[in-house]
């Protein structure tokens, strides 16, 4: 079906716009991408690919008419230029072209800035016409208060300011789970309630090798693929692949191969 005929056949339905990530396989999982002006939480163990996923989302936007901002609380901008260059992505060139800006700040300063009239972030959004932001990472917000309720309200206010500025947000958050049964976030403040979508990255041990798994645990206001999929990071970035076939207990980190009789019984239903 052509794009035109698709539009004609669905003309009576509201067109739900999507914000594609440009990550092979992930957009299919998300039925086209994130919803505009939403906050999307990417949680996972150290080194599993959260920042890479976020950078890829920002880069795709920058190259497709949706300029982006990377707001970092932990790494110097230099680190992003270097990490991006390892995938062949020239973030300095995108900055020079005015479609990307990497800024380093603290959660306290960024929050106060967003609450002030005509703050730096708001001016930057207007100047480059930003539509996307990567906040790397939310983990740093957790130092702002010991009180989970207060923390939630701080993060809620912060995310709303970003959404109000017209941005679609990716937030990363470190989880201490490497392999194991725990699925829920580990800290007292459960930010997944505040996010419009919640994607978890996991390490999985299969036949004595560590592989990477991705699952969309929630997506407010939209259907999404709930399969647990394998993904890899190679020299061109993140690639989401097929669901894990014939395995059970993926989220436990140490899945078992399902017996053929079990699979047959399941398929024959
Ligand atoms: N050029 C590359 N080719 C293949 N894999 C790479 C390349 N560059 C980085 N990686 C992989 O990507 C991973 C780093 O991912 P990333 O920094 O996005 O993780 P993270 O989840 O943000 O980690 P952290 O919790 O430390 O912030 C590394 O573990 C490495 O295996
Ligand atoms: Mg990171």
Short mmCIF file of C-alpha atoms and ligand atoms in Angstrom, two decimals:
data_model
loop_
_atom_site.label_atom_id
_atom_site.label_comp_id
_atom_site.label_asym_id
_atom_site.label_seq_id
_atom_site.Cartn_x
_atom_site.Cartn_y
_atom_site.Cartn_z
CA UNK A 1 0.00 0.00 0.00
CA UNK A 2 1.37 3.41 -0.93
CA UNK A 3 1.72 6.19 1.60
CA UNK A 4 -1.00 8.10 -0.23
CA UNK A 5 -3.51 5.24 -0.21
CA UNK A 6 -2.74 4.60 3.45
CA UNK A 7 -3.63 8.19 4.21
CA UNK A 8 -6.82 7.96 2.17
CA UNK A 9 -7.97 4.71 3.74
CA UNK A 10 -7.45 6.01 7.28
CA UNK A 11 -8.62 9.56 6.66
CA UNK A 12 -11.46 9.23 9.18
CA UNK A 13 -9.07 8.08 11.91
CA UNK A 14 -6.80 10.41 13.85
CA UNK A 15 -3.25 10.07 12.55
CA UNK A 16 -1.03 9.09 15.44
CA UNK A 17 2.31 10.67 14.83
CA UNK A 18 5.41 8.79 15.88
CA UNK A 19 8.91 9.83 16.73
CA UNK A 20 11.07 7.14 15.12
CA UNK A 21 14.27 6.12 16.88
CA UNK A 22 15.87 5.02 13.61
CA UNK A 23 17.16 1.95 15.43
CA UNK A 24 16.66 -1.13 13.26
CA UNK A 25 14.06 -3.36 14.88
CA UNK A 26 13.20 -1.00 17.74
CA UNK A 27 10.74 1.08 15.73
CA UNK A 28 8.92 -2.10 14.70
CA UNK A 29 8.75 -3.05 18.40
CA UNK A 30 7.29 0.37 19.20
CA UNK A 31 4.89 0.30 16.25
CA UNK A 32 6.69 3.18 14.56
CA UNK A 33 8.49 4.90 17.42
CA UNK A 34 7.76 6.87 20.57
CA UNK A 35 4.75 9.13 20.87
CA UNK A 36 5.62 12.83 20.54
CA UNK A 37 6.32 14.83 23.70
CA UNK A 38 6.60 11.80 25.93
CA UNK A 39 9.20 10.73 28.47
CA UNK A 40 10.70 7.34 27.68
CA UNK A 41 12.73 5.53 30.29
CA UNK A 42 15.54 3.19 29.26
CA UNK A 43 16.74 1.20 32.21
CA UNK A 44 19.48 -1.38 32.38
CA UNK A 45 22.70 -2.66 33.83
CA UNK A 46 26.00 -0.81 33.41
CA UNK A 47 27.42 -1.01 29.90
CA UNK A 48 24.37 -2.65 28.37
CA UNK A 49 23.76 0.12 25.81
CA UNK A 50 21.51 2.80 27.34
CA UNK A 51 23.61 5.77 26.24
CA UNK A 52 24.20 4.26 22.79
CA UNK A 53 20.45 3.85 22.29
CA UNK A 54 19.91 7.45 23.35
CA UNK A 55 22.68 8.81 21.13
CA UNK A 56 21.31 6.88 18.15
CA UNK A 57 17.84 8.38 18.75
CA UNK A 58 19.30 11.89 18.91
CA UNK A 59 21.47 11.37 15.83
CA UNK A 60 18.59 10.02 13.75
CA UNK A 61 16.50 13.07 14.66
CA UNK A 62 19.35 15.47 13.90
CA UNK A 63 19.69 13.93 10.43
CA UNK A 64 15.95 13.93 9.79
CA UNK A 65 14.78 17.44 10.63
CA UNK A 66 14.37 16.95 14.40
CA UNK A 67 17.33 18.61 16.12
CA UNK A 68 18.29 17.27 19.52
CA UNK A 69 19.97 18.00 22.83
CA UNK A 70 22.05 15.67 24.98
CA UNK A 71 21.86 16.75 28.61
CA UNK A 72 24.52 14.94 30.57
CA UNK A 73 24.98 14.81 34.31
CA UNK A 74 27.87 12.40 34.34
CA UNK A 75 30.16 12.52 31.34
CA UNK A 76 31.89 15.47 29.73
CA UNK A 77 30.70 16.33 26.21
CA UNK A 78 34.11 15.11 24.96
CA UNK A 79 33.17 11.60 26.00
CA UNK A 80 30.03 11.68 23.82
CA UNK A 81 31.99 12.92 20.81
CA UNK A 82 34.43 10.07 21.33
CA UNK A 83 31.80 7.37 21.94
CA UNK A 84 29.80 8.57 18.94
CA UNK A 85 32.92 8.57 16.74
CA UNK A 86 33.45 4.88 17.62
CA UNK A 87 30.21 4.22 15.71
CA UNK A 88 31.20 6.54 12.86
CA UNK A 89 28.87 9.32 14.06
CA UNK A 90 30.31 12.84 13.80
CA UNK A 91 28.58 14.72 16.62
CA UNK A 92 30.87 17.74 16.25
CA UNK A 93 29.71 18.16 12.65
CA UNK A 94 26.08 17.93 13.77
CA UNK A 95 26.76 20.61 16.39
CA UNK A 96 28.39 22.82 13.76
CA UNK A 97 25.33 22.32 11.56
CA UNK A 98 23.15 23.54 14.46
CA UNK A 99 21.12 20.32 14.79
CA UNK A 100 22.70 18.99 18.00
CA UNK A 101 23.95 20.40 21.25
CA UNK A 102 25.63 18.45 24.04
CA UNK A 103 25.38 20.20 27.40
CA UNK A 104 26.72 19.19 30.77
CA UNK A 105 24.94 20.30 33.90
CA UNK A 106 23.66 19.07 37.25
CA UNK A 107 20.09 17.96 38.00
CA UNK A 108 19.69 20.92 40.40
CA UNK A 109 20.82 23.53 37.88
CA UNK A 110 18.81 22.03 34.99
CA UNK A 111 15.67 21.84 37.05
CA UNK A 112 15.97 25.43 38.26
CA UNK A 113 16.80 26.53 34.71
CA UNK A 114 13.68 24.88 33.28
CA UNK A 115 11.53 26.48 35.96
CA UNK A 116 12.87 29.96 35.27
CA UNK A 117 11.36 32.13 32.56
CA UNK A 118 13.42 31.98 29.37
CA UNK A 119 16.05 29.69 30.87
CA UNK A 120 19.08 28.40 28.98
CA UNK A 121 17.50 25.09 27.96
CA UNK A 122 14.32 26.78 26.73
CA UNK A 123 16.40 29.29 24.73
CA UNK A 124 18.48 26.47 23.27
CA UNK A 125 15.33 24.57 22.25
CA UNK A 126 14.08 27.68 20.48
CA UNK A 127 17.46 28.46 18.89
CA UNK A 128 18.08 25.05 17.29
CA UNK A 129 14.41 24.05 17.01
CA UNK A 130 15.02 20.99 19.21
CA UNK A 131 12.45 18.24 19.19
CA UNK A 132 14.37 15.54 21.06
CA UNK A 133 16.42 15.30 24.22
CA UNK A 134 18.52 12.59 25.84
CA UNK A 135 18.85 12.96 29.61
CA UNK A 136 21.79 10.83 30.69
CA UNK A 137 21.12 9.82 33.38
CA UNK A 138 18.22 9.98 35.78
CA UNK A 139 20.30 8.10 38.34
CA UNK A 140 21.84 11.46 39.30
CA UNK A 141 18.47 12.85 40.30
CA UNK A 142 18.33 10.28 43.04
CA UNK A 143 20.90 12.25 45.02
CA UNK A 144 18.57 15.23 45.22
CA UNK A 145 16.41 13.77 47.95
CA UNK A 146 16.25 10.76 50.24
CA UNK A 147 12.48 10.97 50.29
CA UNK A 148 10.98 8.84 47.47
CA UNK A 149 7.80 10.96 47.30
CA UNK A 150 9.74 14.20 47.04
CA UNK A 151 12.05 12.67 44.46
CA UNK A 152 9.14 11.54 42.36
CA UNK A 153 7.64 14.99 42.44
CA UNK A 154 10.99 16.56 41.45
CA UNK A 155 11.38 14.21 38.50
CA UNK A 156 7.73 14.64 37.52
CA UNK A 157 8.16 18.43 37.38
CA UNK A 158 11.41 18.11 35.43
CA UNK A 159 9.90 15.77 32.82
CA UNK A 160 6.81 17.92 32.41
CA UNK A 161 8.96 20.99 31.75
CA UNK A 162 10.80 19.10 29.00
CA UNK A 163 7.56 17.86 27.44
CA UNK A 164 6.04 21.32 27.64
CA UNK A 165 9.06 22.61 25.73
CA UNK A 166 7.91 20.31 22.91
CA UNK A 167 10.58 17.66 23.42
CA UNK A 168 10.37 13.89 23.16
CA UNK A 169 12.57 12.63 25.95
CA UNK A 170 14.79 9.60 26.42
CA UNK A 171 15.91 9.14 30.01
CA UNK A 172 18.45 6.56 30.96
CA UNK A 173 18.63 4.96 34.35
CA UNK A 174 21.14 2.52 35.68
CA UNK A 175 19.86 -0.59 37.32
CA UNK A 176 22.09 -2.67 39.51
CA UNK A 177 20.65 -5.89 38.12
CA UNK A 178 23.20 -7.71 35.99
CA UNK A 179 21.62 -11.10 35.76
CA UNK A 180 18.85 -12.26 38.04
CA UNK A 181 15.20 -12.43 38.81
CA UNK A 182 14.52 -8.87 39.76
CA UNK A 183 12.60 -6.93 37.13
CA UNK A 184 11.35 -3.95 39.11
CA UNK A 185 13.56 -0.90 39.59
CA UNK A 186 15.84 -1.24 42.56
CA UNK A 187 15.56 2.11 44.30
CA UNK A 188 12.77 3.33 46.56
CA UNK A 189 11.67 5.81 43.89
CA UNK A 190 10.06 3.91 41.06
CA UNK A 191 10.37 6.25 38.10
CA UNK A 192 8.70 3.87 35.68
CA UNK A 193 5.32 5.25 36.83
CA UNK A 194 6.38 8.71 35.71
CA UNK A 195 7.52 7.62 32.28
CA UNK A 196 5.20 7.22 29.31
CA UNK A 197 7.15 4.24 28.11
CA UNK A 198 9.52 1.94 29.89
CA UNK A 199 12.14 -0.13 28.09
CA UNK A 200 14.44 -2.49 29.86
CA UNK A 201 17.82 -3.72 28.62
CA UNK A 202 19.18 -6.89 30.16
CA UNK A 203 22.12 -9.22 29.95
CA UNK A 204 21.11 -12.82 29.39
CA UNK A 205 23.27 -15.90 29.69
CA UNK A 206 22.67 -18.42 26.93
CA UNK A 207 24.87 -21.46 26.54
CA UNK A 208 27.63 -19.83 28.60
CA UNK A 209 27.67 -16.65 26.50
CA UNK A 210 26.31 -13.28 27.54
CA UNK A 211 23.77 -11.80 25.13
CA UNK A 212 21.72 -8.64 25.27
CA UNK A 213 17.93 -8.55 25.59
CA UNK A 214 15.42 -5.72 25.22
CA UNK A 215 11.78 -5.54 26.24
CA UNK A 216 9.21 -2.74 26.17
CA UNK A 217 7.45 -3.14 29.51
CA UNK A 218 4.96 -0.37 28.95
CA UNK A 219 3.89 2.19 26.39
CA UNK A 220 1.19 4.59 27.50
CA UNK A 221 -1.48 5.30 24.88
CA UNK A 222 -0.29 2.76 22.35
CA UNK A 223 0.07 -0.90 21.58
CA UNK A 224 3.59 -2.31 21.43
CA UNK A 225 5.38 -5.57 20.89
CA UNK A 226 5.81 -7.38 24.19
CA UNK A 227 8.28 -10.00 22.97
CA UNK A 228 11.67 -10.11 24.59
CA UNK A 229 14.09 -9.52 21.76
CA UNK A 230 17.75 -10.01 21.35
CA UNK A 231 19.87 -7.01 20.36
CA UNK A 232 23.46 -6.43 19.47
CA UNK A 233 25.77 -3.47 19.43
CA UNK A 234 28.18 -3.44 16.52
CA UNK A 235 30.27 -0.82 14.76
CA UNK A 236 27.14 0.94 13.46
CA UNK A 237 25.21 1.00 16.73
CA UNK A 238 22.32 -0.89 18.22
CA UNK A 239 20.35 -3.46 16.22
CA UNK A 240 17.25 -5.15 17.62
CA UNK A 241 16.74 -8.66 16.33
CA UNK A 242 14.23 -11.47 16.54
CA UNK A 243 12.51 -12.54 19.76
CA UNK A 244 14.33 -15.23 21.71
CA UNK A 245 12.97 -18.45 20.27
CA UNK A 246 12.27 -21.53 22.31
CA UNK A 247 13.52 -20.10 25.58
CA UNK A 248 11.76 -19.46 28.82
CA UNK A 249 12.85 -17.48 31.86
CA UNK A 250 14.66 -14.81 29.81
CA UNK A 251 13.99 -12.16 32.43
CA UNK A 252 15.67 -14.32 35.03
CA UNK A 253 18.90 -13.76 33.10
CA UNK A 254 19.55 -17.50 32.78
CA UNK A 255 16.92 -18.85 30.40
CA UNK A 256 16.29 -22.52 29.84
CA UNK A 257 15.74 -24.10 26.45
CA UNK A 258 12.12 -25.16 26.21
CA UNK A 259 11.68 -28.80 25.34
CA UNK A 260 10.48 -29.54 21.81
CA UNK A 261 7.37 -31.25 23.17
CA UNK A 262 6.51 -28.13 25.15
CA UNK A 263 6.93 -25.91 22.09
CA UNK A 264 4.88 -28.30 19.91
CA UNK A 265 2.10 -28.44 22.49
CA UNK A 266 2.11 -24.66 22.65
CA UNK A 267 2.09 -24.15 18.87
CA UNK A 268 -0.61 -26.77 18.27
CA UNK A 269 -3.10 -25.05 20.54
N1 LIG B 1 32.17 0.51 18.28
C1 LIG B 1 31.58 -0.43 19.01
N2 LIG B 1 31.33 -1.65 18.49
C2 LIG B 1 30.71 -2.59 19.18
N3 LIG B 1 30.28 -2.43 20.45
C3 LIG B 1 30.52 -1.26 21.02
C4 LIG B 1 31.18 -0.21 20.35
N4 LIG B 1 31.25 0.84 21.18
C5 LIG B 1 30.66 0.45 22.32
N5 LIG B 1 30.23 -0.81 22.23
C6 LIG B 1 29.50 -1.57 23.26
O1 LIG B 1 28.53 -0.73 23.82
C7 LIG B 1 28.59 -0.83 25.23
C8 LIG B 1 28.51 0.56 25.85
O2 LIG B 1 27.25 0.95 25.82
P1 LIG B 1 26.76 2.24 26.61
O3 LIG B 1 27.86 3.15 26.99
O4 LIG B 1 25.69 2.75 25.74
O5 LIG B 1 26.20 1.55 27.92
P2 LIG B 1 25.41 2.20 29.12
O6 LIG B 1 24.30 1.27 29.40
O7 LIG B 1 25.11 3.62 28.83
O8 LIG B 1 26.52 2.09 30.26
P3 LIG B 1 26.64 2.91 31.62
O9 LIG B 1 25.69 2.28 32.57
O10 LIG B 1 28.06 2.69 32.01
O11 LIG B 1 26.32 4.34 31.35
C9 LIG B 1 29.91 -1.38 25.62
O12 LIG B 1 29.70 -2.32 26.63
C10 LIG B 1 30.41 -2.03 24.37
O13 LIG B 1 30.24 -3.42 24.51
MG1 LIG B 2 25.65 5.38 29.83
#
